[in-house]
Coordinates of C-alpha atoms in Angstrom, one line a residue:
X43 CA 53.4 -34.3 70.2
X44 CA 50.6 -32.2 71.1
X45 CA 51.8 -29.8 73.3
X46 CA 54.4 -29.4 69.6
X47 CA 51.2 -28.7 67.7
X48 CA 50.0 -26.2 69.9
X49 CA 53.2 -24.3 70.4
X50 CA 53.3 -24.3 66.9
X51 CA 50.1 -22.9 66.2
X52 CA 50.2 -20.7 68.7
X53 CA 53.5 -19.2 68.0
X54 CA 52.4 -19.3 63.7
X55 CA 48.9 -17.2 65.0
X56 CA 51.3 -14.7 67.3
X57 CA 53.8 -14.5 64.2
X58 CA 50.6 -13.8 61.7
X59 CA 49.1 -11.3 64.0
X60 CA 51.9 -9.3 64.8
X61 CA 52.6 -8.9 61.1
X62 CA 48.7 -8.5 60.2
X63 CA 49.1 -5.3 63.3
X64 CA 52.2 -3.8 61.4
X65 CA 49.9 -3.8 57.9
X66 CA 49.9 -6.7 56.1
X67 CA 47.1 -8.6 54.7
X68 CA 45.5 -11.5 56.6
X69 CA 46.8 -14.3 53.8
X70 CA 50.2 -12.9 53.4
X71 CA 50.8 -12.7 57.0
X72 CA 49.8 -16.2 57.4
X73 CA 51.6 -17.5 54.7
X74 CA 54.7 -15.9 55.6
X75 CA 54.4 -16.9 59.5
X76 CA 54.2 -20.5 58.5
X77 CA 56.4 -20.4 55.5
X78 CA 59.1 -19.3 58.2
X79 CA 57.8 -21.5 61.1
X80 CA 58.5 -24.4 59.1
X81 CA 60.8 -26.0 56.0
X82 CA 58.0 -25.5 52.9
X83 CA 59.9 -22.9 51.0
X84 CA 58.0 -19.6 49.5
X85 CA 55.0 -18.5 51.1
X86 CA 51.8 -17.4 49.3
X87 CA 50.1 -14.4 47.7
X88 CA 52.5 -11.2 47.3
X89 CA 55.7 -13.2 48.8
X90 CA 54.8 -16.1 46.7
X91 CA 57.8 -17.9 44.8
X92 CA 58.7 -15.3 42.7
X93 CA 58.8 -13.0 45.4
X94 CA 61.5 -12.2 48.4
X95 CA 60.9 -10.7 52.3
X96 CA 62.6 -7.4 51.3
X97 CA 59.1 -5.6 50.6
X98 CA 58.4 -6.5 54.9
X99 CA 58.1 -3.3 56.7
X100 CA 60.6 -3.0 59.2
X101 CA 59.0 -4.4 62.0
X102 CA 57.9 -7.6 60.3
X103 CA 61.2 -8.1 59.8
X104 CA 62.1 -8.7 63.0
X105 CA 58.8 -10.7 63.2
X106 CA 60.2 -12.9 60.2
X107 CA 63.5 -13.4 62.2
X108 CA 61.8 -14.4 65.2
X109 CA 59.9 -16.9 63.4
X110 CA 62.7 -18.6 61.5
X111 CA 64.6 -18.7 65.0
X112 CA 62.0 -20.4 66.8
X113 CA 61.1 -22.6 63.4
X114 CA 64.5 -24.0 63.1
X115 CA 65.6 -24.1 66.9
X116 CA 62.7 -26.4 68.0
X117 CA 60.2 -23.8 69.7
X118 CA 59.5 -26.4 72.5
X119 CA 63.2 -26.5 73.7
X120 CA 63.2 -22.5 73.3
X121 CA 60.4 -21.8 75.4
X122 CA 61.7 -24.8 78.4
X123 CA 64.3 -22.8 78.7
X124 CA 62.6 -19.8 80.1
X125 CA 60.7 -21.8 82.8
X126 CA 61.9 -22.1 86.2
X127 CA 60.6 -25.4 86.7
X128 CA 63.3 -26.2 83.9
X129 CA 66.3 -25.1 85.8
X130 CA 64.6 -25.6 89.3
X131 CA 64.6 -30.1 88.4
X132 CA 68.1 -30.0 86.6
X133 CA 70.3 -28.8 89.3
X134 CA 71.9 -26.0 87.4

């Protein structure tokens, strides 16, 4: 459970930052990171309820789709999958 928590935080900060580096503000960025990290709807601020994704530059985009991915595919069995220890102890 706490190696969950920390994956998730650290993936929500690396999702937050990335967007924050292509221009968005600090609270939007966060809002959207964990608004697409996780299942509580609408994020805050300009992409707030009333509001869509479409306005995302370009890059945060992809940032967005990266997020959901790992949100919805359980980030810890994503990221087991790229180490070697993983396919090393399972005989494939």
């Amino acid at each position: 459970m706490l190696a969950f928590f920390f994956i998730y935080m650290a993936l929500s900060t690396l999702w937050a930052g990335a967007m924050m580096f292509d221009g968005l503000a600090f609270m939007d960025a966060l809002g959207v990171a964990f608004s697409t990290m996780s299942y509580d709807g609408p994020a805050f601020g300009a992409f707030g309820a009333t509001c869509t994704y479409a306005a995302l530059p370009d890059f945060s985009k992809v940032i967005v789709c990266l997020s959901m991915l790992f949100g919805r595919l359980e980030s810890v069995t994503l990221l087991s999958i790229f180490i070697p220890s993983f396919w090393k102890k399972s005989g494939w």
